[in-house]
Short mmCIF file of C-alpha atoms and ligand atoms in Angstrom, two decimals:
data_model
loop_
_atom_site.label_atom_id
_atom_site.label_comp_id
_atom_site.label_asym_id
_atom_site.label_seq_id
_atom_site.Cartn_x
_atom_site.Cartn_y
_atom_site.Cartn_z
CA MET A 1 0.49 6.25 9.55
CA GLN A 2 0.92 8.42 6.49
CA ALA A 3 0.23 7.22 3.02
CA ARG A 4 3.36 5.78 1.52
CA PRO A 5 4.88 8.04 -1.06
CA GLY A 6 5.17 6.55 -4.58
CA ALA A 7 1.81 4.68 -4.45
CA LEU A 8 -1.08 4.89 -6.83
CA GLN A 9 -4.74 4.38 -5.74
CA VAL A 10 -6.48 1.60 -7.71
CA GLY A 11 -9.61 0.93 -5.65
CA SER A 12 -10.91 0.45 -2.17
CA PHE A 13 -11.94 -2.37 0.14
CA ARG A 14 -14.42 -1.72 3.05
CA GLY A 15 -13.70 2.03 2.73
CA VAL A 16 -9.91 1.43 2.86
CA PRO A 17 -8.18 2.77 -0.15
CA ILE A 18 -6.09 0.22 -2.10
CA ARG A 19 -2.84 1.61 -3.64
CA VAL A 20 -0.20 -0.03 -5.70
CA HIS A 21 3.42 0.82 -4.75
CA PHE A 22 5.73 1.69 -7.59
CA THR A 23 8.01 -1.22 -6.73
CA LEU A 24 5.24 -3.66 -7.58
CA LEU A 25 4.58 -1.77 -10.79
CA LEU A 26 8.32 -2.16 -11.50
CA VAL A 27 8.40 -5.86 -10.60
CA LEU A 28 5.26 -6.97 -12.53
CA PRO A 29 6.48 -6.27 -16.13
CA LEU A 30 9.94 -7.69 -15.08
CA LEU A 31 8.20 -10.88 -13.88
CA ALA A 32 6.01 -11.07 -16.98
CA PHE A 33 9.08 -10.76 -19.23
CA SER A 34 11.40 -13.08 -17.34
CA PHE A 35 8.70 -15.71 -16.96
CA GLY A 36 7.88 -15.59 -20.65
CA ALA A 37 11.66 -15.98 -21.31
CA ALA A 38 11.97 -19.00 -19.05
CA PHE A 39 8.67 -20.56 -20.14
CA GLN A 40 10.12 -23.90 -21.24
CA GLN A 41 11.86 -24.41 -17.89
CA ALA A 42 8.72 -23.38 -15.97
CA ALA A 43 6.71 -25.88 -18.00
CA SER A 44 9.12 -28.70 -17.25
CA ALA A 45 9.28 -27.73 -13.67
CA ALA A 46 5.44 -28.16 -13.52
CA GLU A 47 5.92 -31.43 -15.39
CA VAL A 48 3.68 -30.15 -18.17
CA PRO A 49 4.68 -30.96 -21.73
CA PRO A 50 5.32 -27.38 -23.23
CA GLU A 51 3.69 -28.33 -26.56
CA THR A 52 0.36 -28.83 -24.80
CA LEU A 53 0.36 -25.26 -23.70
CA GLY A 54 -1.36 -22.79 -26.17
CA GLY A 55 -0.74 -19.07 -26.06
CA HIS A 56 2.39 -17.01 -26.43
CA PRO A 57 4.94 -17.24 -23.61
CA LEU A 58 4.65 -13.54 -23.04
CA LEU A 59 0.83 -13.83 -22.60
CA TRP A 60 1.58 -16.44 -19.91
CA GLY A 61 4.07 -14.04 -18.36
CA LEU A 62 1.35 -11.35 -18.24
CA GLY A 63 -0.99 -13.89 -16.60
CA VAL A 64 1.64 -14.71 -14.00
CA ALA A 65 2.09 -11.02 -13.24
CA VAL A 66 -1.64 -10.64 -12.72
CA GLY A 67 -1.65 -13.70 -10.60
CA LEU A 68 1.10 -12.23 -8.38
CA PHE A 69 -0.87 -8.90 -8.12
CA VAL A 70 -3.96 -10.79 -6.99
CA SER A 71 -1.87 -12.91 -4.54
CA VAL A 72 -0.34 -9.83 -2.90
CA LEU A 73 -3.87 -8.30 -2.78
CA LEU A 74 -5.26 -11.26 -0.88
CA HIS A 75 -2.17 -11.28 1.44
CA GLU A 76 -2.62 -7.66 2.32
CA MET A 77 -6.47 -8.03 2.70
CA ALA A 78 -5.78 -10.75 5.29
CA HIS A 79 -3.76 -8.18 7.32
CA THR A 80 -6.44 -5.55 6.91
CA LEU A 81 -9.26 -7.76 7.87
CA TYR A 82 -7.57 -8.99 10.95
CA ALA A 83 -6.66 -5.38 11.95
CA LEU A 84 -10.26 -4.17 11.47
CA ARG A 85 -11.72 -7.09 13.34
CA HIS A 86 -9.45 -6.41 16.33
CA GLY A 87 -10.31 -2.70 16.62
CA GLY A 88 -7.47 -1.38 14.51
CA GLU A 89 -7.84 1.45 12.04
CA VAL A 90 -6.45 1.01 8.65
CA HIS A 91 -5.80 4.03 6.43
CA GLY A 92 -4.78 2.37 3.35
CA ILE A 93 -3.57 -0.93 1.78
CA THR A 94 -0.43 -0.64 -0.24
CA LEU A 95 0.31 -3.45 -2.49
CA MET A 96 4.00 -4.18 -2.60
CA ILE A 97 6.20 -7.16 -2.53
CA VAL A 98 7.11 -6.97 1.15
CA GLY A 99 5.55 -5.42 4.21
CA GLY A 100 2.36 -3.50 3.79
CA VAL A 101 0.96 -3.37 7.25
CA SER A 102 2.67 -0.19 8.28
CA GLU A 103 -0.15 1.97 7.03
CA LEU A 104 -2.14 1.42 10.10
CA ALA A 105 -3.31 4.51 11.78
CA GLU A 106 -2.23 2.84 14.99
CA THR A 107 -0.11 -0.37 15.32
CA PRO A 108 -1.56 -2.76 17.88
CA LYS A 109 -0.19 -1.93 21.33
CA ARG A 110 -0.07 -5.59 22.56
CA PRO A 111 2.89 -7.38 21.01
CA ARG A 112 0.69 -10.49 20.71
CA ASP A 113 -1.80 -8.65 18.49
CA GLU A 114 0.91 -7.25 16.39
CA ALA A 115 2.49 -10.74 15.87
CA LEU A 116 -0.92 -12.27 14.91
CA MET A 117 -1.69 -9.51 12.57
CA ALA A 118 1.67 -9.92 10.89
CA LEU A 119 1.23 -13.73 10.77
CA VAL A 120 -2.10 -13.80 9.02
CA GLY A 121 -0.61 -12.43 5.76
CA PRO A 122 1.97 -15.19 5.20
CA LEU A 123 -0.50 -17.78 6.53
CA THR A 124 -2.98 -16.69 3.83
CA SER A 125 -0.29 -17.01 1.10
CA LEU A 126 0.76 -20.45 2.37
CA GLY A 127 -2.88 -21.52 2.55
CA LEU A 128 -3.40 -20.45 -1.00
CA ALA A 129 -0.25 -22.35 -2.10
CA VAL A 130 -1.68 -25.53 -0.43
CA VAL A 131 -5.11 -25.15 -2.13
CA LEU A 132 -3.45 -24.36 -5.52
CA GLY A 133 -1.11 -27.31 -5.03
CA LEU A 134 -4.07 -29.54 -4.55
CA MET A 135 -5.69 -28.13 -7.63
CA THR A 136 -2.51 -28.78 -9.63
CA TRP A 137 -2.70 -32.32 -8.71
CA LEU A 138 -6.33 -32.61 -9.53
CA MET A 139 -5.78 -30.92 -12.93
CA HIS A 140 -3.01 -33.29 -13.68
CA GLY A 141 -5.44 -36.20 -12.98
CA LEU A 142 -7.90 -34.67 -15.36
CA GLY A 143 -5.23 -34.20 -18.05
CA ALA A 144 -6.00 -30.48 -18.16
CA PHE A 145 -2.47 -29.26 -18.71
CA GLN A 146 -3.20 -25.62 -19.17
CA TRP A 147 -4.96 -25.40 -15.87
CA GLN A 148 -2.34 -27.54 -14.19
CA PHE A 149 0.33 -25.24 -15.33
CA ALA A 150 -1.59 -22.15 -14.16
CA CYS A 151 -2.27 -23.55 -10.74
CA PHE A 152 1.27 -24.82 -10.27
CA THR A 153 2.67 -21.38 -11.08
CA LEU A 154 0.33 -19.61 -8.83
CA ALA A 155 0.97 -22.14 -6.05
CA MET A 156 4.64 -21.41 -6.37
CA LEU A 157 4.13 -17.56 -6.29
CA ASN A 158 2.11 -17.86 -3.14
CA LEU A 159 4.64 -20.19 -1.53
CA VAL A 160 7.47 -17.80 -2.24
CA LEU A 161 5.31 -14.85 -1.03
CA GLY A 162 4.46 -16.60 2.19
CA LEU A 163 7.99 -17.82 2.96
CA PHE A 164 9.67 -14.55 1.90
CA ASN A 165 7.40 -12.54 4.19
CA LEU A 166 8.18 -14.89 7.16
CA LEU A 167 11.94 -13.92 6.97
CA PRO A 168 12.59 -12.66 10.54
CA ALA A 169 13.53 -9.14 9.51
CA PHE A 170 11.95 -5.70 8.83
CA PRO A 171 10.15 -4.80 6.67
CA MET A 172 8.87 -8.34 6.25
CA ASP A 173 5.98 -9.61 8.31
CA GLY A 174 8.45 -11.97 10.04
CA GLY A 175 10.26 -8.84 11.40
CA ARG A 176 7.05 -7.76 13.11
CA ILE A 177 6.80 -11.19 14.75
CA VAL A 178 10.50 -10.95 15.89
CA ARG A 179 9.86 -7.49 17.32
CA ALA A 180 6.70 -8.65 19.10
CA ALA A 181 8.62 -11.55 20.56
CA LEU A 182 11.60 -9.46 21.74
CA THR A 183 9.53 -6.46 22.96
CA PRO A 184 8.63 -7.78 26.50
CA ARG A 185 12.35 -8.34 27.14
CA LEU A 186 14.02 -5.51 25.26
CA GLY A 187 11.40 -2.83 25.02
CA VAL A 188 10.00 -1.79 21.65
CA VAL A 189 12.79 0.47 20.50
CA LYS A 190 15.55 -1.96 20.96
CA ALA A 191 13.40 -4.75 19.63
CA THR A 192 12.73 -2.72 16.52
CA ARG A 193 16.45 -1.93 16.19
CA VAL A 194 17.27 -5.68 16.18
CA ALA A 195 14.48 -6.47 13.59
CA ALA A 196 15.61 -3.55 11.31
CA GLY A 197 19.30 -4.63 11.68
CA LEU A 198 18.36 -8.04 10.49
CA GLY A 199 16.47 -6.32 7.63
CA ARG A 200 19.78 -4.59 6.58
CA VAL A 201 21.60 -7.96 6.71
CA PHE A 202 19.06 -9.58 4.47
CA ALA A 203 19.11 -6.53 2.10
CA VAL A 204 22.89 -6.96 1.76
CA LEU A 205 22.55 -10.70 1.18
CA PHE A 206 19.91 -10.08 -1.47
CA GLY A 207 22.01 -7.40 -3.05
CA VAL A 208 25.05 -9.74 -3.35
CA TRP A 209 22.92 -12.47 -4.63
CA GLY A 210 21.31 -10.14 -7.15
CA VAL A 211 24.81 -8.96 -8.44
CA VAL A 212 26.20 -12.38 -8.51
CA SER A 213 23.36 -13.91 -10.43
CA PHE A 214 22.69 -10.80 -12.59
CA ASN A 215 19.14 -10.76 -11.34
CA PRO A 216 17.60 -7.31 -11.43
CA PHE A 217 14.64 -8.74 -9.59
CA THR A 218 16.62 -9.46 -6.53
CA LEU A 219 18.31 -6.15 -6.66
CA VAL A 220 15.00 -4.30 -6.60
CA ILE A 221 14.01 -6.45 -3.58
CA ALA A 222 17.24 -5.75 -1.84
CA PHE A 223 16.84 -2.02 -2.19
CA PHE A 224 13.25 -2.19 -1.08
CA VAL A 225 14.11 -4.27 1.98
CA LEU A 226 16.83 -1.70 3.03
CA MET A 227 14.49 1.25 2.62
CA GLY A 228 11.68 -0.48 4.48
CA ALA A 229 13.88 -1.36 7.38
CA GLU A 230 15.03 2.23 7.72
CA ALA A 231 11.61 3.67 7.55
CA GLU A 232 10.31 1.29 10.15
CA SER A 233 12.93 1.95 12.72
CA LYS A 234 12.60 5.64 12.19
CA GLN A 235 8.90 5.58 12.67
CA VAL A 236 9.10 3.54 15.85
CA ARG A 237 11.68 5.80 17.33
CA MET A 238 9.51 8.76 16.61
CA ARG A 239 6.44 7.04 18.00
CA VAL A 240 8.09 5.97 21.23
CA ALA A 241 9.72 9.28 21.82
CA LEU A 242 6.54 11.35 21.14
CA GLU A 243 4.33 9.10 23.17
CA ARG A 244 6.39 10.01 26.18
CA VAL A 245 5.88 13.76 25.80
CA LYS A 246 2.66 15.65 26.51
CA VAL A 247 1.48 18.32 24.09
CA GLU A 248 1.69 20.82 26.91
CA ALA A 249 5.44 20.43 27.14
CA MET A 250 6.06 20.84 23.41
CA MET A 251 3.62 23.46 22.33
CA THR A 252 4.24 27.19 21.67
CA PRO A 253 2.03 28.88 24.30
CA ARG A 254 -0.46 31.18 22.69
CA VAL A 255 -3.75 32.30 24.19
CA VAL A 256 -4.69 34.72 21.48
CA GLY A 257 -5.39 33.56 17.99
CA VAL A 258 -6.85 35.55 15.08
CA ASP A 259 -10.41 36.59 15.94
CA LEU A 260 -13.17 35.40 13.57
CA ASP A 261 -14.42 38.90 13.15
CA LEU A 262 -11.05 40.49 12.01
CA SER A 263 -10.20 41.22 8.45
CA MET A 264 -7.58 39.26 6.42
CA LEU A 265 -5.37 42.42 6.56
CA ASP A 266 -5.41 41.99 10.36
CA ALA A 267 -4.59 38.26 9.85
CA GLN A 268 -1.71 39.21 7.62
CA TRP A 269 -0.19 41.37 10.31
CA ALA A 270 -0.76 38.82 12.95
CA LEU A 271 1.12 36.19 10.81
CA ARG A 272 3.89 38.54 10.18
CA ARG A 273 4.23 39.53 13.75
CA GLU A 274 4.39 35.96 14.81
CA ARG A 275 6.52 34.91 11.92
CA VAL A 276 4.44 31.78 11.28
CA ALA A 277 2.66 30.44 8.23
CA ALA A 278 -0.61 29.71 9.90
CA LEU A 279 -2.56 30.66 13.16
CA PRO A 280 -5.63 29.39 14.77
CA VAL A 281 -8.87 31.41 14.29
CA THR A 282 -10.71 31.91 17.53
CA ASN A 283 -14.24 32.75 18.56
CA ALA A 284 -14.35 34.01 22.16
CA GLY A 285 -11.08 32.27 22.88
CA ARG A 286 -12.02 28.90 21.32
CA PRO A 287 -10.30 27.71 18.18
CA VAL A 288 -12.75 27.32 15.28
CA GLY A 289 -10.32 27.00 12.29
CA ARG A 290 -7.05 28.32 11.01
CA VAL A 291 -5.91 31.07 8.77
CA THR A 292 -2.88 30.64 6.62
CA TRP A 293 -0.31 32.90 4.93
CA ALA A 294 -1.25 31.13 1.63
CA ALA A 295 -4.84 32.31 2.01
CA VAL A 296 -3.67 35.82 2.63
CA GLN A 297 -1.45 35.78 -0.46
CA ALA A 298 -4.27 34.36 -2.55
CA LEU A 299 -6.13 37.69 -2.02
CA PRO A 300 -5.19 40.78 -4.08
CA GLU A 301 -3.78 43.27 -1.53
CA PRO A 302 -6.52 45.91 -1.82
CA GLU A 303 -9.16 43.28 -1.01
CA ARG A 304 -7.53 42.03 2.19
CA GLY A 305 -8.97 44.78 4.39
CA GLY A 306 -12.59 44.09 3.31
CA ARG A 307 -12.38 40.25 3.55
CA MET A 308 -13.28 38.72 6.89
CA VAL A 309 -11.20 35.93 8.41
CA ARG A 310 -14.46 33.92 8.97
CA ASP A 311 -14.90 33.75 5.23
CA ALA A 312 -11.36 32.70 4.36
CA MET A 313 -10.47 30.38 7.19
CA GLU A 314 -9.85 26.63 6.76
CA ASP A 315 -10.73 23.75 8.98
CA GLY A 316 -8.53 23.36 12.00
CA VAL A 317 -7.37 20.48 14.07
CA VAL A 318 -7.34 20.56 17.84
CA VAL A 319 -5.46 18.47 20.46
CA ALA A 320 -5.82 18.81 24.24
CA LEU A 321 -2.95 19.71 26.54
CA HIS A 322 -2.76 16.38 28.23
CA GLU A 323 -2.61 14.33 24.94
CA ASP A 324 0.76 13.10 23.75
CA GLY A 325 2.91 14.23 20.88
CA TRP A 326 2.24 10.99 18.83
CA THR A 327 -1.50 11.61 18.99
CA ALA A 328 -1.03 15.14 17.79
CA LEU A 329 1.28 14.08 14.95
CA ARG A 330 -1.13 11.53 13.79
CA ARG A 331 -4.03 14.06 13.84
CA MET A 332 -1.85 16.39 11.78
CA ALA A 333 -0.96 13.84 9.29
CA GLU A 334 -4.57 12.55 8.82
CA ALA A 335 -5.88 16.10 8.30
CA ARG A 336 -2.71 16.98 6.28
CA VAL A 337 -2.22 20.30 8.24
CA PRO A 338 1.13 21.60 9.39
CA LEU A 339 -0.36 23.21 12.64
CA VAL A 340 -2.79 22.17 15.35
CA ALA A 341 -4.45 24.27 17.97
CA VAL A 342 -4.02 23.12 21.60
CA VAL A 343 -6.87 23.63 24.04
CA ASP A 344 -7.24 23.51 27.70
CA GLU A 345 -9.97 21.64 29.77
CA GLU A 346 -12.36 24.35 28.94
CA GLY A 347 -11.73 24.22 25.25
CA LEU A 348 -9.91 27.57 25.25
CA LEU A 349 -6.93 28.15 23.12
CA ALA A 350 -3.70 27.34 25.07
CA GLY A 351 -1.07 27.14 22.35
CA THR A 352 -0.21 25.92 18.98
CA LEU A 353 1.86 22.86 17.88
CA ASP A 354 3.70 22.53 14.54
CA TRP A 355 6.31 20.25 13.03
CA ASN A 356 9.24 22.30 14.65
CA ASP A 357 7.64 21.95 18.06
CA LEU A 358 7.28 18.26 17.58
CA GLN A 359 10.75 17.81 16.37
CA ARG A 360 12.13 19.72 19.39
CA GLY A 361 10.07 17.57 21.73
CA MET A 362 11.21 14.40 20.16
CA ASN A 363 14.87 15.35 20.44
CA ARG A 364 14.41 16.22 24.01
CA ALA A 365 12.58 12.96 24.77
CA GLU A 366 15.37 11.02 23.13
CA GLN A 367 18.04 12.79 25.07
CA GLU A 368 16.19 12.04 28.23
CA ALA A 369 15.82 8.42 27.30
CA GLU A 370 19.53 8.20 26.50
CA ARG A 371 20.23 9.63 29.93
CA ASP A 372 17.97 7.19 31.76
CA GLY A 373 19.70 4.75 29.49
CA THR A 374 17.05 2.37 29.52
CA ARG A 375 15.05 -0.20 27.85
CA ALA A 376 13.29 -0.70 31.13
CA GLY A 377 12.26 2.88 31.01
CA TRP A 378 10.64 2.46 27.61
CA GLN A 379 8.98 -0.66 28.76
CA ARG A 380 7.25 0.78 31.71
CA GLU A 381 5.61 3.12 29.36
CA ARG A 382 4.07 0.39 27.28
CA PRO A 383 0.83 -1.00 28.38
CA ALA A 384 1.12 -4.84 28.80
ZN1 ZN B 401 2.36 -9.15 4.88
#
């Protein structure tokens, strides 16, 4: 849904921004260095005589880091292509060691689609491993040791990437497959809880392994798996709760906004009266934008009376009464606004919805779900 924090944009693919997550930026130099340090062992694992390899070990390490980067990129592109082909919306590709598919504007509703979309990533990595394995063998036959070593190393990276992401736990792709498999029986919330719980178990295992083997690499991954598992289960809980509640039941009813033809001084009084940071701007009862406290503050006080709201307003976001809370939240996140205007069937202002309204609605929905006590209850809500 939202862009992951801690990611840097590096390019785009079919209009989808590609970002690099800081964990990958952290892991790449580590990998370059440790590969350079273990160069001799790596060469003998590839059955390549080390003396035939030109170039500084650290240079090879750098090459491996770049290779991992490209491998992760191809893996993520596979997820993205699958999602785009199957009518999904993708807001960004974030390159990281694990996961990466959660930046969809909308996760596939059908468990089967989610499972397949998760599967194409690891399959791409494993496919690359096979191709590179064959090339290793070919280069060996040709006596091209440098290339043999390069292909072997990349084949191993892709093999690890593919297998690691198949681990049946969040936030790995395998976790999505597990969730999709369990959803028909348990409902999406319980299924997510199971996959996220498994993620925590793996995180602890990686952590222990990292400490025992003094491997900072594994510790970074352990930490990342833990964070990813938490984030995923929180997002799903939010989605499921908000999907159950209509905007109408959560909004703050409000039929009067700030009229287009009022001054910013009037807007200031309206915002103070309502004790809010933003209000919809209306034209004959229809929302046409929003006016914010920040915009009022940006004007020197004596100028506020002479400046019209129509000249100082910002673009607004609108949801309909009958839409659900998750749709509203997504629209807010996409437009990066803290408030949406709610309209009735005629397009007239009926209320506003902000983060507090959503939070309250979510809590109420969760309490109701606890009371019904049921997975079956969740499940009935899910289209098959
Ligand atoms: Zn993946």
